[in-house]
Tab-separated table of C-alpha atoms in Angstrom:
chain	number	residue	atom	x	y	z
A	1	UNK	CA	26.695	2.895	-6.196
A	2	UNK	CA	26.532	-0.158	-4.224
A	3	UNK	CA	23.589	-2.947	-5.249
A	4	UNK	CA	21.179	-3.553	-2.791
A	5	UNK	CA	19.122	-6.424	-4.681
A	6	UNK	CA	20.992	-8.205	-7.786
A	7	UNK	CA	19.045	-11.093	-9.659
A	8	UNK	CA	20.380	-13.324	-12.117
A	9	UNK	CA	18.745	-15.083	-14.434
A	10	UNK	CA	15.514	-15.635	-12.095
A	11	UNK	CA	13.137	-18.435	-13.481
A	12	UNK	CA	9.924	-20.177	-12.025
A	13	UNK	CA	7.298	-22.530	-13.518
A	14	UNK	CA	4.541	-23.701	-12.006
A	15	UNK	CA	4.158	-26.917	-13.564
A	16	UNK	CA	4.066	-26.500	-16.709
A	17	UNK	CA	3.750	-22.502	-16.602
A	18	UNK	CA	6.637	-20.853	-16.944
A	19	UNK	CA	5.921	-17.463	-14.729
A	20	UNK	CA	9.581	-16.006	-14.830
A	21	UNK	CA	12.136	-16.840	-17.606
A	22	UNK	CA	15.900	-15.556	-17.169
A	23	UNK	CA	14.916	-12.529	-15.064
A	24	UNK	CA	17.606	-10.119	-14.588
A	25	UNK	CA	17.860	-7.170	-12.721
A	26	UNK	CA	20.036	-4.376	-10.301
A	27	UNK	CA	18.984	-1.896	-7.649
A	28	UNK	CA	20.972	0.551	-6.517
A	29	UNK	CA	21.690	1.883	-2.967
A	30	UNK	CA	19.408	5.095	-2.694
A	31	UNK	CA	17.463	4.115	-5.988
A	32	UNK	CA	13.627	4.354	-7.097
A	33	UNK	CA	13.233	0.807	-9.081
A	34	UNK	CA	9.691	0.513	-10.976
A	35	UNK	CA	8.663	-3.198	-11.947
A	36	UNK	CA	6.131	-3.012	-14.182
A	37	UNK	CA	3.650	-4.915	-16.434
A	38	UNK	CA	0.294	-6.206	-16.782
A	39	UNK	CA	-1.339	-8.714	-14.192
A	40	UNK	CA	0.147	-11.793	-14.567
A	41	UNK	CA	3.026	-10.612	-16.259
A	42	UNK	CA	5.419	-12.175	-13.264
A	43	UNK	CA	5.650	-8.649	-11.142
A	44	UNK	CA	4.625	-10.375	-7.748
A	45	UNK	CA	6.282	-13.814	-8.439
A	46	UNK	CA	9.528	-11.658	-9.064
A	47	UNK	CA	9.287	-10.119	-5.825
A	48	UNK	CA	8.150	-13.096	-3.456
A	49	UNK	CA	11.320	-14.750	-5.247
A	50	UNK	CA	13.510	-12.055	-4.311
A	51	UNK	CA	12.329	-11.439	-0.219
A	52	UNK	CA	12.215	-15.540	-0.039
A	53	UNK	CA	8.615	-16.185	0.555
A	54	UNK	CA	8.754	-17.889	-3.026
A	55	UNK	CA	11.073	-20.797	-4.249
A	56	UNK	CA	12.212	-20.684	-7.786
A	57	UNK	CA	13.798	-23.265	-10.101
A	58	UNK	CA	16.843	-21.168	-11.527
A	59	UNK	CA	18.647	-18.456	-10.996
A	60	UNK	CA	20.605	-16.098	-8.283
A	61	UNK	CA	19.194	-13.653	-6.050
A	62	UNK	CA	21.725	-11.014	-3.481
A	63	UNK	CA	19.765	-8.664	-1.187
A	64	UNK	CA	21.851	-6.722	0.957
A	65	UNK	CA	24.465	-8.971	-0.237
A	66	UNK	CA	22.872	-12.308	1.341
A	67	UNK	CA	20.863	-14.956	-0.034
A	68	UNK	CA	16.964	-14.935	0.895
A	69	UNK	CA	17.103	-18.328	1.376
A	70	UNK	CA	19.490	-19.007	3.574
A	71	UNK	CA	19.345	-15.618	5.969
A	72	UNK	CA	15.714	-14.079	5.643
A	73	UNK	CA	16.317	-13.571	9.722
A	74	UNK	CA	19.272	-11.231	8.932
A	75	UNK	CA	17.210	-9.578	5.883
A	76	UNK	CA	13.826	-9.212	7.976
A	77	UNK	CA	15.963	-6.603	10.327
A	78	UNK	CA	16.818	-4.340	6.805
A	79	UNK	CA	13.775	-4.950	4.530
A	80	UNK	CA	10.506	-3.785	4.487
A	81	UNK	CA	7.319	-4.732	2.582
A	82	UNK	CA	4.155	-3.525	2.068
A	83	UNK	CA	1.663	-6.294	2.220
A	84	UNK	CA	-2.054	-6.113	1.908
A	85	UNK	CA	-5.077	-5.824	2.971
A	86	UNK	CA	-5.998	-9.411	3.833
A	87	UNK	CA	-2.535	-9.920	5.541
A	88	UNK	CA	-4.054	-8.165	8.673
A	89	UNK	CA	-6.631	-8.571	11.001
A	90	UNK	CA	-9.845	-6.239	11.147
A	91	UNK	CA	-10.435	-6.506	15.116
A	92	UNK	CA	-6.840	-5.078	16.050
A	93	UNK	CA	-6.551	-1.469	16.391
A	94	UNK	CA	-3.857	0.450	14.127
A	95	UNK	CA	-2.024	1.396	17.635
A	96	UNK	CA	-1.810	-2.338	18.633
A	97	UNK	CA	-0.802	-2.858	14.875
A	98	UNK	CA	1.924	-1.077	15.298
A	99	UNK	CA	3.030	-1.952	18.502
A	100	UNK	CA	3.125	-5.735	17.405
A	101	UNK	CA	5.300	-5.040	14.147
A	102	UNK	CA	7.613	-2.643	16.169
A	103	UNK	CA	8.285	-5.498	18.709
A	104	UNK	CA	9.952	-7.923	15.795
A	105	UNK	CA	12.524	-5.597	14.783
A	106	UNK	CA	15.539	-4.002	17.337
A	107	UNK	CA	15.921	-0.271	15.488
A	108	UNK	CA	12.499	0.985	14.804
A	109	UNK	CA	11.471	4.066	13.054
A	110	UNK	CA	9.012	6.220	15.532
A	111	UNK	CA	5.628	4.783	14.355
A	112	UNK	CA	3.844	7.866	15.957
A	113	UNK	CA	6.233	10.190	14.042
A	114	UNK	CA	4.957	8.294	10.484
A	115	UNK	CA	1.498	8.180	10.956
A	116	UNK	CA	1.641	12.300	11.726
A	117	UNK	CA	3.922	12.269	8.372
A	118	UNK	CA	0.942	9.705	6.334
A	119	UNK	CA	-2.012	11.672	7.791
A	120	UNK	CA	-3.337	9.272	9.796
A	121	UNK	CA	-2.617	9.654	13.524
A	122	UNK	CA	-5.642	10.796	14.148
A	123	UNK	CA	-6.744	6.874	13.631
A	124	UNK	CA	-4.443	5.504	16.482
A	125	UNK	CA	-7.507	4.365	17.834
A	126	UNK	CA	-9.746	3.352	15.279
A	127	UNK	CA	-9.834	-0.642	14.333
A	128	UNK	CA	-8.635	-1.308	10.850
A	129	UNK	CA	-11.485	-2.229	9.438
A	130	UNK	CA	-12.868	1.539	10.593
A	131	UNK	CA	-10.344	3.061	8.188
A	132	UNK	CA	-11.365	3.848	4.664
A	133	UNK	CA	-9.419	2.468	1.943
A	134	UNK	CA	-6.934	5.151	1.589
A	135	UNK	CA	-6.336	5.188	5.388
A	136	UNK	CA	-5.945	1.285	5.236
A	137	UNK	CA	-3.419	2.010	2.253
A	138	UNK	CA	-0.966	4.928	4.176
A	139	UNK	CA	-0.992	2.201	7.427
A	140	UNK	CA	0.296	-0.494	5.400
A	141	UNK	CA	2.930	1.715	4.326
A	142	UNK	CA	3.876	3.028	7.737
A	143	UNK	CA	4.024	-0.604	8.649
A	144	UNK	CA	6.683	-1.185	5.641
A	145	UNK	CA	8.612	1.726	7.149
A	146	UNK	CA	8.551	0.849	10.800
A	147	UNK	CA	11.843	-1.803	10.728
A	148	UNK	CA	13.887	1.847	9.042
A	149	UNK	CA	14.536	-0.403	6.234
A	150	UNK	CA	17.549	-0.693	3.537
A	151	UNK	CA	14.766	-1.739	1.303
A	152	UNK	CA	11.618	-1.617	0.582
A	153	UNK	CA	9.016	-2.988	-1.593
A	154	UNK	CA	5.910	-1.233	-2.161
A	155	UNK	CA	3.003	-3.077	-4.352
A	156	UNK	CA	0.862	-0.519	-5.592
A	157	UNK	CA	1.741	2.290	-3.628
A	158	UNK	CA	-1.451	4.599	-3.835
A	159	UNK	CA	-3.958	2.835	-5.188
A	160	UNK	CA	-6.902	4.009	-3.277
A	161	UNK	CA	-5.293	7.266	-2.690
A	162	UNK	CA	-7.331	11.009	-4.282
A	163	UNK	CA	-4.612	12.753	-6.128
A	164	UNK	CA	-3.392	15.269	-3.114
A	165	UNK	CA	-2.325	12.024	-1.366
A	166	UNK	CA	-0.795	10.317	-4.066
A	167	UNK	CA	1.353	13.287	-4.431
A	168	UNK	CA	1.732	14.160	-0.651
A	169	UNK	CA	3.296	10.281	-0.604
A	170	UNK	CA	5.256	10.425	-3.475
A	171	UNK	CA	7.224	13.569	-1.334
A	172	UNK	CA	7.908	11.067	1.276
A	173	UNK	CA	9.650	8.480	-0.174
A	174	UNK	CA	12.069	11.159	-2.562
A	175	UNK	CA	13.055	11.865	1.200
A	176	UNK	CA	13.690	8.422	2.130
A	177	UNK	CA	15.445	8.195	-1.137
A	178	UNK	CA	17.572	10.924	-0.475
A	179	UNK	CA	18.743	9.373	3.174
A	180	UNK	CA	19.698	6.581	0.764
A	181	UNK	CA	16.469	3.782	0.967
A	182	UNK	CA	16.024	1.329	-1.623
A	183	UNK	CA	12.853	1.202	-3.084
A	184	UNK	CA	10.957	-1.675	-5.084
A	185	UNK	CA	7.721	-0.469	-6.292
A	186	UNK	CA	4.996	-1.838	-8.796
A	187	UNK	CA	2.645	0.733	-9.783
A	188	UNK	CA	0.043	0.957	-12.596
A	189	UNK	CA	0.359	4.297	-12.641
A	190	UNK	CA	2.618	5.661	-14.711
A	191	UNK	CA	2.574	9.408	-13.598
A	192	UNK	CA	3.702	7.817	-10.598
A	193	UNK	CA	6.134	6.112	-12.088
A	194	UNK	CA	7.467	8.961	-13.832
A	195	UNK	CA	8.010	10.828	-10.966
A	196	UNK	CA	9.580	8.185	-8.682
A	197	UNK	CA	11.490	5.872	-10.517
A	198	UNK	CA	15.378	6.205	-11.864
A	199	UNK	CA	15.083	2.603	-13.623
A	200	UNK	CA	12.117	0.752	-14.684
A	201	UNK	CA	11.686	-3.140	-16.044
A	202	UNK	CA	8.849	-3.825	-18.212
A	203	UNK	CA	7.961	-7.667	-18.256
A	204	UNK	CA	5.825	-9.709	-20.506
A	205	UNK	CA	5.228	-13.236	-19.628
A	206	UNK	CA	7.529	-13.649	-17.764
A	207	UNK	CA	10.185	-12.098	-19.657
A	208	UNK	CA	11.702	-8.685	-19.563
A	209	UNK	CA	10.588	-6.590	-22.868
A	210	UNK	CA	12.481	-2.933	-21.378
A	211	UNK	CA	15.351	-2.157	-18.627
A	212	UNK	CA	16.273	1.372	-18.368
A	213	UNK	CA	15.437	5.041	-17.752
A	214	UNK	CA	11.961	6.690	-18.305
A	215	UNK	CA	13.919	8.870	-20.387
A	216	UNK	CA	15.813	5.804	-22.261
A	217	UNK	CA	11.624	4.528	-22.882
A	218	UNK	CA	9.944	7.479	-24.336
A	219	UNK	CA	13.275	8.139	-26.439
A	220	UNK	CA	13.117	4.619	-27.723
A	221	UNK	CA	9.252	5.123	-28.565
A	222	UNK	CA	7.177	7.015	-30.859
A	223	UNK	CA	5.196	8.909	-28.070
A	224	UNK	CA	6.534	11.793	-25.780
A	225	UNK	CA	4.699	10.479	-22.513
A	226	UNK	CA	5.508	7.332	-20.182
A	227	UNK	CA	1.891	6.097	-20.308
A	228	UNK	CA	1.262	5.989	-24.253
A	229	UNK	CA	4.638	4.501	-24.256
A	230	UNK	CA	4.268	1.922	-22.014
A	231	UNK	CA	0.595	1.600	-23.610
């Protein structure tokens, strides 16, 4: 299958820190990619690096087979990311949220259409800071999924989510996966993880400790279960 994202050798110190050391790694066309590890462990570094909010000092980075750097216009048409919480105003009302994002792109998923498929048009009206946690959670994924991205990269997909949503969500994106997305997700939940992802990439400081299948993780370990493994 084609690659979507390829980095090579990916490294970035911040002064003296070195946050990312010789970070390699593929995603596939139509692939679930899990990038895990504890905080600090170089997860969000890895992924500013690779959209190109985030210099770094060494390395090579391909999304969509052009350089962050050089053409994040281009890219900002194919990718999408989830951001945060605190990347969004409070006094802005999740319909005028959306109508702002779907003005910066030119082929726009039906934002209606996702919030009825998330749960949450029923809160087309409501200001963001009216929404509880989980409802802020599901419109910052909508709002990932409004440019019909290539890609996307999801940080912490459903934390904040009870356990019928979680699961309700992970449905969704196997469909997008199936129509051939590209999906970058940290999680810290490893049933999650289980379920979604084809590849995962443990780091540790910076460095990358495991590359490969769920399968290819609990074989290599002593434990029959993704979370004692990764434990």
């Amino acid at each position: 299958m084609k690659n979507v994202i390829k980095v090579e050798n990916l490294s970035k110190s911040y002064g003296k820190q070195k946050v990312l050391d010789n970070v390699s790694l593929k995603v596939s066309e139509g692939e679930n990619f899990g990038l895990l590890g504890d905080n600090g462990a170089g997860k969000t570094t890895t992924i500013e690096c690779i959209i190109g909010t985030e210099l770094f000092d060494n390395g090579e980075i391909s999304v969509l087979g052009m350089d962050p750097k050089i053409s994040r216009k281009e890219l900002f048409e194919d990718v999408g990311v989830q951001f945060q919480e605190s990347s969004y105003q409070d006094k802005i009302k999740v319909e005028e949220l959306c109508e702002i994002t779907i003005s910066l792109y030119k082929n726009t998923l039906d934002y209606k259409e996702l919030l009825k498929k998330f749960g949450i048009d029923n809160r087309i009206n409501n200001y963001v800071n009216e929404l509880s946690g989980g409802q802020k959670q599901r419109l910052f994924i909508v709002l990932a999924l409004i440019p019909n991205p290539k890609v996307v990269f999801l940080d912490e997909l459903t934390t904040g989510l009870d356990a019928r949503a979680r699961r309700e969500i992970w449905k969704i994106f196997l469909e997008f996966k199936k129509d051939g997305m590209a999906i970058l997700l940290t999680s810290h939940f490893m049933d999650e993880v289980d379920k979604l992802c084809d590849v995962i990439c443990i780091l540790k400081d910076g460095k990358i400790v495991f590359y490969g299948s769920v399968y290819e993780a609990i074989k290599s370990s002593p434990y029959n279960n993704l979370e004692e493994t990764y434990l």
